[in-house]
Short mmCIF file of C-alpha atoms in Angstrom, two decimals:
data_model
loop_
_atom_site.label_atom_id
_atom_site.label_comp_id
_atom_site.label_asym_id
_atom_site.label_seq_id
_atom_site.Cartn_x
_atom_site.Cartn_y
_atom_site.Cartn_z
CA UNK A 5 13.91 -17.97 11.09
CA UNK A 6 14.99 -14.92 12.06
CA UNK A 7 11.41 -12.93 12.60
CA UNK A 8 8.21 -14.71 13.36
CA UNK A 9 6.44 -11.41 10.83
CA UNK A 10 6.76 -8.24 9.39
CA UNK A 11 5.27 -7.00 12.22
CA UNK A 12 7.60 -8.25 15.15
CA UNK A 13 10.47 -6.63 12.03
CA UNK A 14 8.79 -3.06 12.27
CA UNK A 15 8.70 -2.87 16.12
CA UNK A 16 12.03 -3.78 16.47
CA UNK A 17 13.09 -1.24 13.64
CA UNK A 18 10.57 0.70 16.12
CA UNK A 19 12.67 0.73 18.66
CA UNK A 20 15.92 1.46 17.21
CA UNK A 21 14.72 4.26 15.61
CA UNK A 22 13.07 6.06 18.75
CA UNK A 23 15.44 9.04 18.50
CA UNK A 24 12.86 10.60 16.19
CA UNK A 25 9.86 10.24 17.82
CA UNK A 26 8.21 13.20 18.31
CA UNK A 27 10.31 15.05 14.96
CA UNK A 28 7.33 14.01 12.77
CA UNK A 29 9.41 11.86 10.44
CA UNK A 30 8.01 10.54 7.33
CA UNK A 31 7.87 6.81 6.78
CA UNK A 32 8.06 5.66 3.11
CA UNK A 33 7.47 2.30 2.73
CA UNK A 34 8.18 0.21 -0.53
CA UNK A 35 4.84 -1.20 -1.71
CA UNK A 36 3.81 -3.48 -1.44
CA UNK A 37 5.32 -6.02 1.41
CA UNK A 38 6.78 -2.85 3.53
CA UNK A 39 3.68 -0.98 4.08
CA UNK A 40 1.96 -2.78 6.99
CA UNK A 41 6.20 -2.14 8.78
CA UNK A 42 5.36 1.21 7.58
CA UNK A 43 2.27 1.53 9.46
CA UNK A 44 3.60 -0.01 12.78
CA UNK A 45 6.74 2.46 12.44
CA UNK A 46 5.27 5.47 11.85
CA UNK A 47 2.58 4.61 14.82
CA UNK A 48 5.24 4.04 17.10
CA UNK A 49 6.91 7.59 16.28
CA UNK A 50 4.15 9.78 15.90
CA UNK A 51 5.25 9.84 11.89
CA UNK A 52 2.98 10.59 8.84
CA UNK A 53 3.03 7.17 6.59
CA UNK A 54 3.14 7.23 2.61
CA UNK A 55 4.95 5.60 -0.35
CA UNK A 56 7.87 5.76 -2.70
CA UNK A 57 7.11 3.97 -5.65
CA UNK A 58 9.88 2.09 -7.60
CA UNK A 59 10.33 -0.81 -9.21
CA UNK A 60 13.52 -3.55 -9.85
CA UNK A 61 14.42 -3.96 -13.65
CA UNK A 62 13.97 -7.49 -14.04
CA UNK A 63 16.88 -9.99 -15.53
CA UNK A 64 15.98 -11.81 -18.45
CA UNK A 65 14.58 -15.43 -17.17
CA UNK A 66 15.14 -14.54 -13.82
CA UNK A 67 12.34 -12.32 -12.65
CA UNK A 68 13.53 -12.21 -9.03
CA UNK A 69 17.10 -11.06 -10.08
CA UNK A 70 17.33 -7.48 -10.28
CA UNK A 71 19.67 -5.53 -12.92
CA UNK A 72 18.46 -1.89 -11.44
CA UNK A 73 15.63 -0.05 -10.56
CA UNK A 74 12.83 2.69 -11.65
CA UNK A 75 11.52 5.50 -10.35
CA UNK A 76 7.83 6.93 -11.37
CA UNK A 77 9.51 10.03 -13.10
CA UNK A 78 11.27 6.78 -15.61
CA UNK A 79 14.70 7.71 -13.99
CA UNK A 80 16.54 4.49 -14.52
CA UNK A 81 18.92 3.46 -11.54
CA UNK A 82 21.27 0.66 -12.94
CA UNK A 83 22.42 -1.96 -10.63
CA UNK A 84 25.98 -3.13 -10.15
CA UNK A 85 25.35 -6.75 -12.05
CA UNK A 86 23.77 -5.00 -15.00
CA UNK A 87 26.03 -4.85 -17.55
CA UNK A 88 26.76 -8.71 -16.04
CA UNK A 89 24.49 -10.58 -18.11
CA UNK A 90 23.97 -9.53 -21.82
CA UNK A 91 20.92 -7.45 -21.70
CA UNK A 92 19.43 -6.28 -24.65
CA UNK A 93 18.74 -2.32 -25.68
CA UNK A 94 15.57 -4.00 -26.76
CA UNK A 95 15.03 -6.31 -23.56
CA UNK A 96 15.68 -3.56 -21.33
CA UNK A 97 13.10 -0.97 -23.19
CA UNK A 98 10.46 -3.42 -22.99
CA UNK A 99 11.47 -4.33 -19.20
CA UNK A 100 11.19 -0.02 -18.63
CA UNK A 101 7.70 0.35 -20.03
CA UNK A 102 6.10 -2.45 -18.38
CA UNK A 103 7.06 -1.34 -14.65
CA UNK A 104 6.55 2.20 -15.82
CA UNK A 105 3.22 0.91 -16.53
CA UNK A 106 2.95 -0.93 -13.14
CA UNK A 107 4.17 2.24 -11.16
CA UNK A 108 0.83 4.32 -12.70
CA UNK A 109 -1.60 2.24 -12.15
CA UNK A 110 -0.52 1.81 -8.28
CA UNK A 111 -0.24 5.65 -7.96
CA UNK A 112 -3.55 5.83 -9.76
CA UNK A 113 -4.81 3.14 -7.15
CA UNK A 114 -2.73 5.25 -4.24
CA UNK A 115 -3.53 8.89 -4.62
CA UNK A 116 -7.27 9.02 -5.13
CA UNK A 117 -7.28 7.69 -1.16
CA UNK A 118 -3.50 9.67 0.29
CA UNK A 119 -1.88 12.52 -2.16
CA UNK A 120 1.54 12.41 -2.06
CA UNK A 121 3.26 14.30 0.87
CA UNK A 122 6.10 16.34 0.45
CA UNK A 123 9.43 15.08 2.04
CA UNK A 124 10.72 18.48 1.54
CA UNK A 125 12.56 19.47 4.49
CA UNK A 126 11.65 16.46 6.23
CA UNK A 127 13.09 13.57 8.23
CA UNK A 128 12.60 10.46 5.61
CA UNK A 129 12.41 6.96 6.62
CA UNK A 130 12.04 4.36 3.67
CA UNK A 131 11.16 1.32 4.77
CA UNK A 132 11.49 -2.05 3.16
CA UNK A 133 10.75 -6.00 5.11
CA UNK A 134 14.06 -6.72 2.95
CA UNK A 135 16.62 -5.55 0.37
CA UNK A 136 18.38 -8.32 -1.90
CA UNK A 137 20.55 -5.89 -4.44
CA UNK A 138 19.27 -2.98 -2.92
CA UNK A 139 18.78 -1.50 -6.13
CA UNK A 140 15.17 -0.95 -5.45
CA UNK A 141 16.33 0.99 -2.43
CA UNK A 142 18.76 2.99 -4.00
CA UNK A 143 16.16 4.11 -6.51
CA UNK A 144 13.57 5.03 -3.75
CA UNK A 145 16.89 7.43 -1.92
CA UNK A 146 17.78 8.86 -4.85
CA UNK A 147 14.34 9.55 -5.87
CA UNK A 148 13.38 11.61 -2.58
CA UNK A 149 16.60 13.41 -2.51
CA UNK A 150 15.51 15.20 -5.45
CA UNK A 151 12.37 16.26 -3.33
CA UNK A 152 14.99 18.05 -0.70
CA UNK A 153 14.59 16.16 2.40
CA UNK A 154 16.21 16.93 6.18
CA UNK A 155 17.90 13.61 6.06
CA UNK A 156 17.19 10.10 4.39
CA UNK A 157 17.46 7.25 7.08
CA UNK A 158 16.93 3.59 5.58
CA UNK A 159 15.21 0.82 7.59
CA UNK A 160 15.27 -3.03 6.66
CA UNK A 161 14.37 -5.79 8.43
CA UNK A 162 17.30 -7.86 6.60
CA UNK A 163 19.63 -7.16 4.14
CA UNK A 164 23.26 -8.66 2.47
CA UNK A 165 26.20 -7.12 3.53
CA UNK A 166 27.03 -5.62 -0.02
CA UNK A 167 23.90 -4.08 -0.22
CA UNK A 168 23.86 -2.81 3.10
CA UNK A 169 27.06 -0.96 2.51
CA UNK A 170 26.21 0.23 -0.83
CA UNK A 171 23.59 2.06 0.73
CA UNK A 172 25.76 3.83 3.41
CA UNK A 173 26.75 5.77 0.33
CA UNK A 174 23.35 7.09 -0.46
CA UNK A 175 21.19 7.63 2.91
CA UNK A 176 22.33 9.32 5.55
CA UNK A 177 21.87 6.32 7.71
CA UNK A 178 21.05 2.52 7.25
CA UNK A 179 19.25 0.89 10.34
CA UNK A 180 19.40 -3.34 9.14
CA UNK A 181 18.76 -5.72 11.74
CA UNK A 182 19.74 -8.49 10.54
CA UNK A 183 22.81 -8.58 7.93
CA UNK A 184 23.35 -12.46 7.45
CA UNK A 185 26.06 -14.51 5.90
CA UNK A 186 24.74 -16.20 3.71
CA UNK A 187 21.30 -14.47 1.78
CA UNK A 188 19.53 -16.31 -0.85
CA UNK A 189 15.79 -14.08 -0.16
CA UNK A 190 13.95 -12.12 1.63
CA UNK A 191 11.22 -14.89 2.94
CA UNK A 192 13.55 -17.16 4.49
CA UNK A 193 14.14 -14.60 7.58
CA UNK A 194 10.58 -15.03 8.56
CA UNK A 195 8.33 -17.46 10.07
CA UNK A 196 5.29 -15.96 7.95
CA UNK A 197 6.19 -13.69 5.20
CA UNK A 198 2.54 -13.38 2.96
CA UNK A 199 1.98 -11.58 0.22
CA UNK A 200 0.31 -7.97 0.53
CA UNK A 201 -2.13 -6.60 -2.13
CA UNK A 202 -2.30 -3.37 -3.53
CA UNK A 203 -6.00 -3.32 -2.14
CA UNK A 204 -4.46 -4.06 1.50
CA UNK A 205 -1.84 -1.18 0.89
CA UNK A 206 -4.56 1.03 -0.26
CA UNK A 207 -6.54 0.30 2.68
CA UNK A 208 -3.52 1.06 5.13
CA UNK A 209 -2.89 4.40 3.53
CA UNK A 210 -6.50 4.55 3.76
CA UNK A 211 -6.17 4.68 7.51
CA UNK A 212 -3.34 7.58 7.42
CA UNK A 213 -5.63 9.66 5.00
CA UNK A 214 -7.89 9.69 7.62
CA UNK A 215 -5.94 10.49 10.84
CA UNK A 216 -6.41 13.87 12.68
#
C-alpha cells in the first residue's frame, strides 16, 4: 500500500503544493471520494473548497471502465478507448441521461448548503484520491476553463502514466504522487480507501459554507 488514507494523500499533496498558500486558490474536489483531500488541502493553504461535478460514461458491462466523461452543462468529453469497444448511439444516449440525471440531483443536494463559486480569475486546484483514464479529470479541466480561471493545477494522489501525461495537455500543471507501473484501481494504493456519501460531502461543504 502506498497511503495508509485519503487523508495522509491530501497532506502530502499539501505539501507539494505550498507555493500557493496564501494566493487563495480554489480547491475543486471530484465528489464524492476527493472531497474530505479537498478539505485537508484547502485547510492547509488558506483555499476556499467546492466541487466540479462530472461524471465517467460507463462501458457497457463494465461499469468501472470509463469510455469518457460529462460535465453538468451535458458537454460530452470522449475518452481515448471509446470508439474501442462497439458502443451503441443508443447505449451511449441512455448512459448520458442517467449521469446527467445523477449530476442534478447532487448539485440539488450541493447548492442549497455552498453556491457555486466562481473560478473566474482564480488559481484552480481539482482534486481527485485517484485518476484511472483520467477522463473524469479531463472533463472537470475542461469544464472550468470555460469559467476563465488564473491557472488550472491538477492534484492526485495516484494516477497511470498515460493518464498522467494526457493531462499535461490540459492543466497547467499535474501534481501525482504516485505514478505506478502497473495500475489496475484506485483502492489498491491505500490501506483504507471507504466509500464517501453524498450526505458526508454535503456536510464537508457544509463546513466551508460556514467559514468566516
Amino acid at each position: 500500500m502506498a497511503f495508509r488514507n485519503r487523508a495522509e494523500a491530501a497532506g502530502l499533496l499539501a505539501k507539494k503544493l505550498k507555493k500557493y498558500k496564501g494566493k487563495n486558490p480554489l480547491v475543486l474536489a471530484i465528489p464524492r471520494g476527493a472531497v474530505p483531500m479537498a478539505r485537508i488541502i484547502s485547510d492547509a493553504l488558506d483555499g476556499e473548497m467546492d466541487v466540479v461535478l462530472v461524471h465517467k460514461l460507463r462501458a457497457p458491462y463494465q461499469p468501472e471502465y470509463a469510455i469518457g466523461a460529462i460535465d453538468e452543462s451535458g458537454r460530452v468529453y470522449p475518452g481515448k478507448a471509446g470508439g474501442e469497444v462497439g458502443i451503441s448511439e443508443a447505449y451511449l444516449r441512455e448512459e448520458k441521461e442517467e449521469q446527467m440525471e445523477s449530476l442534478r440531483r447532487r448539485r440539488a443536494l450541493y447548492t442549497p448548503i455552498h453556491p457555486p463559486v466562481n473560478p473566474a480569475g482564480r488559481i484552480v486546484i481539482i482534486v481527485d484520491d485517484g485518476i484511472a483514464t483520467g477522463s473524469s479529470m479531463i472533463a472537470a479541466v475542461e469544464s472550468v476553463r470555460t469559467k476563465k480561471p488564473l491557472k488550472v493545477i491538477v492534484a492526485a494522489a495516484v494516477a497511470p502514466f498515460d493518464a498522467v501525461e494526457a493531462l499535461r495537455t490540459h492543466a497547467d500543471e499535474v501534481e501525482c504522487l504516485l505514478v505506478p507501473e502497473m495500475f489496475y484501481a484506485v483502492g489498491e494504493f491505500f490501506e483504507e480507501f471507504p466509500q464517501v456519501s453524498d450526505e458526508e460531502a454535503a456536510a464537508l461543504l457544509k463546513r466551508e459554507a460556514k467559514s468566516p
